[in-house]
């Protein structure tokens, strides 16, 4: 089993399981978990991870498209491992010139478990933009097991050193979702919500992309 770096173990667990609800949040709705910061985690590797990758069968991580524009925005220069396959991903280059939905999650995060199937259902819709998970403060084996158990197929990357956390300025709550515009700019879905329905995801994407145009 892959072990987290010692520096990240202390900071692994959420600070509280259910933070105070934002004004207007539906009573009984799943709320994001508070966390202390990015932490650190080991890059996914080894025979166990290889077997779990085959079982999870995640979609490939994105790669740059021919003729794409130059990478731009806060993700520029951030290179992180792919969760579902060997290799690293430069997200700014891989997504240059196209919109995407970025979702920060972890296997130990109960609200994330509620949301992942919803994001997966959205990701296969014909009107969907690419969905990319960002696994934080986690264990790659546990993350892959969760994706396999839930049957979710959209790709995820692994934020081993907190580079994406810093670039995204995550507000110490996960799951947290961002809409990436074609020009590389990012908007955080605010207040942080846990999506409960694919239509809610689609409506949010349309609203935030309209705001960025």
mmCIF file of C-alpha atoms in Angstrom:
data_model
loop_
_atom_site.group_PDB
_atom_site.id
_atom_site.type_symbol
_atom_site.label_atom_id
_atom_site.label_comp_id
_atom_site.label_asym_id
_atom_site.label_seq_id
_atom_site.Cartn_x
_atom_site.Cartn_y
_atom_site.Cartn_z
ATOM 1 C CA UNK A 1 0.000 0.000 0.000
ATOM 2 C CA UNK A 2 1.253 3.438 -0.850
ATOM 3 C CA UNK A 3 1.967 5.525 2.240
ATOM 4 C CA UNK A 4 1.528 9.245 2.496
ATOM 5 C CA UNK A 5 4.560 11.340 3.208
ATOM 6 C CA UNK A 6 5.011 11.817 6.943
ATOM 7 C CA UNK A 7 4.516 15.556 6.636
ATOM 8 C CA UNK A 8 1.043 15.046 5.232
ATOM 9 C CA UNK A 9 -0.246 12.420 7.646
ATOM 10 C CA UNK A 10 -0.897 14.819 10.501
ATOM 11 C CA UNK A 11 -2.961 17.064 8.240
ATOM 12 C CA UNK A 12 -4.856 14.267 6.503
ATOM 13 C CA UNK A 13 -8.241 14.347 8.184
ATOM 14 C CA UNK A 14 -10.858 17.084 7.985
ATOM 15 C CA UNK A 15 -11.070 19.606 10.794
ATOM 16 C CA UNK A 16 -14.814 19.073 11.177
ATOM 17 C CA UNK A 17 -17.210 16.824 9.344
ATOM 18 C CA UNK A 18 -20.010 19.323 8.879
ATOM 19 C CA UNK A 19 -19.110 23.041 8.838
ATOM 20 C CA UNK A 20 -21.737 25.692 9.372
ATOM 21 C CA UNK A 21 -24.087 25.947 6.415
ATOM 22 C CA UNK A 22 -23.889 28.916 4.094
ATOM 23 C CA UNK A 23 -26.881 31.277 4.196
ATOM 24 C CA UNK A 24 -29.590 29.908 1.942
ATOM 25 C CA UNK A 25 -28.282 26.339 2.019
ATOM 26 C CA UNK A 26 -31.105 23.816 1.977
ATOM 27 C CA UNK A 27 -31.667 22.242 5.389
ATOM 28 C CA UNK A 28 -30.371 18.678 5.360
ATOM 29 C CA UNK A 29 -28.213 19.244 2.284
ATOM 30 C CA UNK A 30 -24.753 17.711 2.236
ATOM 31 C CA UNK A 31 -22.149 20.338 3.118
ATOM 32 C CA UNK A 32 -18.448 20.467 2.169
ATOM 33 C CA UNK A 33 -15.907 19.308 4.750
ATOM 34 C CA UNK A 34 -13.473 21.765 6.256
ATOM 35 C CA UNK A 35 -9.788 20.963 5.884
ATOM 36 C CA UNK A 36 -6.598 22.490 7.212
ATOM 37 C CA UNK A 37 -4.656 22.953 3.972
ATOM 38 C CA UNK A 38 -3.142 21.098 1.051
ATOM 39 C CA UNK A 39 -0.953 18.605 2.943
ATOM 40 C CA UNK A 40 1.226 16.289 0.867
ATOM 41 C CA UNK A 41 0.874 12.810 -0.598
ATOM 42 C CA UNK A 42 2.892 10.219 -2.467
ATOM 43 C CA UNK A 43 2.706 9.959 -6.242
ATOM 44 C CA UNK A 44 0.709 6.897 -7.369
ATOM 45 C CA UNK A 45 2.988 3.987 -8.263
ATOM 46 C CA UNK A 46 3.579 0.301 -7.632
ATOM 47 C CA UNK A 47 1.902 -3.037 -8.422
ATOM 48 C CA UNK A 48 -1.150 -2.394 -6.212
ATOM 49 C CA UNK A 49 -1.827 0.915 -7.914
ATOM 50 C CA UNK A 50 -1.382 -0.682 -11.339
ATOM 51 C CA UNK A 51 -3.976 -3.337 -10.470
ATOM 52 C CA UNK A 52 -6.385 -0.765 -9.081
ATOM 53 C CA UNK A 53 -5.946 1.419 -12.153
ATOM 54 C CA UNK A 54 -6.955 -1.529 -14.331
ATOM 55 C CA UNK A 55 -9.994 -2.183 -12.121
ATOM 56 C CA UNK A 56 -11.119 1.450 -12.009
ATOM 57 C CA UNK A 57 -10.576 1.948 -15.762
ATOM 58 C CA UNK A 58 -10.727 5.716 -15.518
ATOM 59 C CA UNK A 59 -10.862 7.782 -18.682
ATOM 60 C CA UNK A 60 -7.418 8.993 -19.803
ATOM 61 C CA UNK A 61 -6.118 12.216 -18.370
ATOM 62 C CA UNK A 62 -6.317 15.082 -20.880
ATOM 63 C CA UNK A 63 -3.491 15.810 -23.286
ATOM 64 C CA UNK A 64 -2.768 18.925 -25.362
ATOM 65 C CA UNK A 65 -4.781 19.215 -28.562
ATOM 66 C CA UNK A 66 -3.016 19.901 -31.872
ATOM 67 C CA UNK A 67 -2.932 23.587 -32.644
ATOM 68 C CA UNK A 68 -4.160 24.588 -29.192
ATOM 69 C CA UNK A 69 -3.458 28.090 -27.914
ATOM 70 C CA UNK A 70 -0.627 28.793 -25.504
ATOM 71 C CA UNK A 71 -1.364 27.775 -21.880
ATOM 72 C CA UNK A 72 -2.550 30.658 -19.726
ATOM 73 C CA UNK A 73 -4.052 31.392 -16.349
ATOM 74 C CA UNK A 74 -3.203 30.302 -12.792
ATOM 75 C CA UNK A 75 -2.666 26.641 -13.742
ATOM 76 C CA UNK A 76 0.161 27.453 -16.134
ATOM 77 C CA UNK A 77 3.300 25.464 -15.308
ATOM 78 C CA UNK A 78 1.667 23.130 -12.764
ATOM 79 C CA UNK A 79 2.504 19.509 -13.626
ATOM 80 C CA UNK A 80 0.961 16.697 -11.556
ATOM 81 C CA UNK A 81 0.629 12.893 -11.777
ATOM 82 C CA UNK A 82 -2.388 11.299 -13.417
ATOM 83 C CA UNK A 83 -4.367 9.086 -11.022
ATOM 84 C CA UNK A 84 -5.663 6.564 -13.549
ATOM 85 C CA UNK A 85 -2.469 5.945 -15.521
ATOM 86 C CA UNK A 86 1.277 6.425 -15.302
ATOM 87 C CA UNK A 87 2.607 9.805 -16.330
ATOM 88 C CA UNK A 88 2.142 13.466 -15.511
ATOM 89 C CA UNK A 89 -0.259 16.114 -16.713
ATOM 90 C CA UNK A 90 0.266 19.803 -17.397
ATOM 91 C CA UNK A 91 -3.368 20.819 -16.972
ATOM 92 C CA UNK A 92 -2.986 24.301 -18.429
ATOM 93 C CA UNK A 93 -1.450 22.861 -21.610
ATOM 94 C CA UNK A 94 -3.794 19.867 -21.744
ATOM 95 C CA UNK A 95 -6.919 22.029 -21.432
ATOM 96 C CA UNK A 96 -5.693 25.105 -23.341
ATOM 97 C CA UNK A 97 -8.454 26.632 -25.439
ATOM 98 C CA UNK A 98 -11.314 24.584 -24.002
ATOM 99 C CA UNK A 99 -13.492 24.853 -20.924
ATOM 100 C CA UNK A 100 -13.435 22.292 -18.124
ATOM 101 C CA UNK A 101 -14.914 21.574 -14.715
ATOM 102 C CA UNK A 102 -12.282 20.974 -12.010
ATOM 103 C CA UNK A 103 -13.371 19.267 -8.793
ATOM 104 C CA UNK A 104 -11.191 19.001 -5.676
ATOM 105 C CA UNK A 105 -11.892 15.784 -3.760
ATOM 106 C CA UNK A 106 -10.489 13.036 -1.531
ATOM 107 C CA UNK A 107 -11.529 9.460 -0.773
ATOM 108 C CA UNK A 108 -12.023 10.168 2.948
ATOM 109 C CA UNK A 109 -14.416 13.053 2.230
ATOM 110 C CA UNK A 110 -18.018 11.861 2.678
ATOM 111 C CA UNK A 111 -19.584 14.735 0.702
ATOM 112 C CA UNK A 112 -17.163 13.949 -2.132
ATOM 113 C CA UNK A 113 -18.506 10.394 -2.212
ATOM 114 C CA UNK A 114 -22.011 11.816 -2.561
ATOM 115 C CA UNK A 115 -20.987 14.132 -5.385
ATOM 116 C CA UNK A 116 -18.719 11.918 -7.534
ATOM 117 C CA UNK A 117 -21.570 9.871 -9.096
ATOM 118 C CA UNK A 118 -23.368 13.127 -9.931
ATOM 119 C CA UNK A 119 -20.294 14.519 -11.657
ATOM 120 C CA UNK A 120 -19.854 11.238 -13.522
ATOM 121 C CA UNK A 121 -23.469 11.362 -14.720
ATOM 122 C CA UNK A 122 -22.885 14.916 -15.938
ATOM 123 C CA UNK A 123 -19.586 14.023 -17.631
ATOM 124 C CA UNK A 124 -21.254 11.603 -20.073
ATOM 125 C CA UNK A 125 -23.917 14.065 -21.190
ATOM 126 C CA UNK A 126 -23.539 15.334 -24.766
ATOM 127 C CA UNK A 127 -23.556 18.939 -23.550
ATOM 128 C CA UNK A 128 -20.909 18.366 -20.859
ATOM 129 C CA UNK A 129 -17.516 20.012 -20.727
ATOM 130 C CA UNK A 130 -14.588 17.832 -19.560
ATOM 131 C CA UNK A 131 -14.659 16.973 -15.862
ATOM 132 C CA UNK A 132 -11.281 16.613 -14.143
ATOM 133 C CA UNK A 133 -10.958 15.505 -10.530
ATOM 134 C CA UNK A 134 -8.126 16.818 -8.348
ATOM 135 C CA UNK A 135 -7.337 14.296 -5.610
ATOM 136 C CA UNK A 136 -5.825 15.978 -2.541
ATOM 137 C CA UNK A 137 -4.317 14.822 0.769
ATOM 138 C CA UNK A 138 -5.129 11.243 -0.065
ATOM 139 C CA UNK A 139 -3.789 7.760 -0.731
ATOM 140 C CA UNK A 140 -3.804 6.748 -4.398
ATOM 141 C CA UNK A 141 -4.952 3.208 -3.638
ATOM 142 C CA UNK A 142 -7.899 4.454 -1.568
ATOM 143 C CA UNK A 143 -8.777 6.996 -4.244
ATOM 144 C CA UNK A 144 -8.771 4.386 -7.001
ATOM 145 C CA UNK A 145 -10.816 1.968 -4.881
ATOM 146 C CA UNK A 146 -13.436 4.641 -4.329
ATOM 147 C CA UNK A 147 -13.694 5.481 -8.020
ATOM 148 C CA UNK A 148 -13.986 1.795 -8.852
ATOM 149 C CA UNK A 149 -16.633 1.233 -6.159
ATOM 150 C CA UNK A 150 -18.669 4.179 -7.433
ATOM 151 C CA UNK A 151 -18.191 3.257 -11.086
ATOM 152 C CA UNK A 152 -17.030 6.789 -11.912
ATOM 153 C CA UNK A 153 -14.891 7.083 -15.037
ATOM 154 C CA UNK A 154 -13.914 10.735 -15.456
ATOM 155 C CA UNK A 155 -10.156 11.336 -15.020
ATOM 156 C CA UNK A 156 -8.398 12.688 -11.956
ATOM 157 C CA UNK A 157 -4.953 14.046 -11.235
ATOM 158 C CA UNK A 158 -3.050 13.827 -7.939
ATOM 159 C CA UNK A 159 -1.987 17.032 -6.182
ATOM 160 C CA UNK A 160 1.062 15.505 -4.509
ATOM 161 C CA UNK A 161 2.662 18.684 -3.186
ATOM 162 C CA UNK A 162 -0.249 21.083 -3.023
ATOM 163 C CA UNK A 163 0.673 22.967 -6.204
ATOM 164 C CA UNK A 164 -2.860 22.844 -7.582
ATOM 165 C CA UNK A 165 -4.305 23.671 -4.166
ATOM 166 C CA UNK A 166 -2.227 26.836 -4.115
ATOM 167 C CA UNK A 167 -2.961 27.731 -7.742
ATOM 168 C CA UNK A 168 -6.691 27.280 -7.193
ATOM 169 C CA UNK A 169 -6.671 28.998 -3.797
ATOM 170 C CA UNK A 170 -8.914 26.288 -2.329
ATOM 171 C CA UNK A 171 -11.023 27.797 0.482
ATOM 172 C CA UNK A 172 -10.268 25.080 3.082
ATOM 173 C CA UNK A 173 -13.388 23.132 2.156
ATOM 174 C CA UNK A 174 -13.875 20.131 -0.120
ATOM 175 C CA UNK A 175 -15.387 19.206 -2.428
ATOM 176 C CA UNK A 176 -14.713 22.482 -4.189
ATOM 177 C CA UNK A 177 -15.442 23.025 -7.869
ATOM 178 C CA UNK A 178 -13.998 25.431 -10.450
ATOM 179 C CA UNK A 179 -15.033 26.324 -13.969
ATOM 180 C CA UNK A 180 -12.106 26.818 -16.344
ATOM 181 C CA UNK A 181 -12.812 29.148 -19.267
ATOM 182 C CA UNK A 182 -11.269 28.865 -22.725
ATOM 183 C CA UNK A 183 -8.866 31.726 -21.948
ATOM 184 C CA UNK A 184 -7.428 29.850 -18.959
ATOM 185 C CA UNK A 185 -9.189 31.917 -16.320
ATOM 186 C CA UNK A 186 -10.819 30.159 -13.368
ATOM 187 C CA UNK A 187 -13.939 30.802 -11.348
ATOM 188 C CA UNK A 188 -14.638 28.998 -8.093
ATOM 189 C CA UNK A 189 -18.229 27.883 -7.597
ATOM 190 C CA UNK A 190 -19.095 30.029 -4.609
ATOM 191 C CA UNK A 191 -20.370 29.342 -2.039
ATOM 192 C CA UNK A 192 -18.959 25.795 -2.120
ATOM 193 C CA UNK A 193 -21.771 23.335 -2.809
ATOM 194 C CA UNK A 194 -22.108 19.586 -3.176
ATOM 195 C CA UNK A 195 -23.854 18.877 -6.469
ATOM 196 C CA UNK A 196 -26.899 16.639 -6.073
ATOM 197 C CA UNK A 197 -28.081 16.419 -9.682
ATOM 198 C CA UNK A 198 -26.421 16.477 -13.143
ATOM 199 C CA UNK A 199 -28.786 19.252 -14.243
ATOM 200 C CA UNK A 200 -27.496 21.373 -11.362
ATOM 201 C CA UNK A 201 -23.962 20.832 -12.651
ATOM 202 C CA UNK A 202 -24.962 21.757 -16.206
ATOM 203 C CA UNK A 203 -26.777 24.897 -15.058
ATOM 204 C CA UNK A 204 -23.768 25.969 -12.980
ATOM 205 C CA UNK A 205 -21.379 25.428 -15.890
ATOM 206 C CA UNK A 206 -23.552 27.484 -18.233
ATOM 207 C CA UNK A 207 -23.856 30.314 -15.720
ATOM 208 C CA UNK A 208 -20.152 30.544 -14.943
ATOM 209 C CA UNK A 209 -19.050 30.255 -18.575
ATOM 210 C CA UNK A 210 -21.502 33.008 -19.495
ATOM 211 C CA UNK A 211 -20.002 35.191 -16.772
ATOM 212 C CA UNK A 212 -16.510 34.603 -18.150
ATOM 213 C CA UNK A 213 -17.331 35.534 -21.753
#
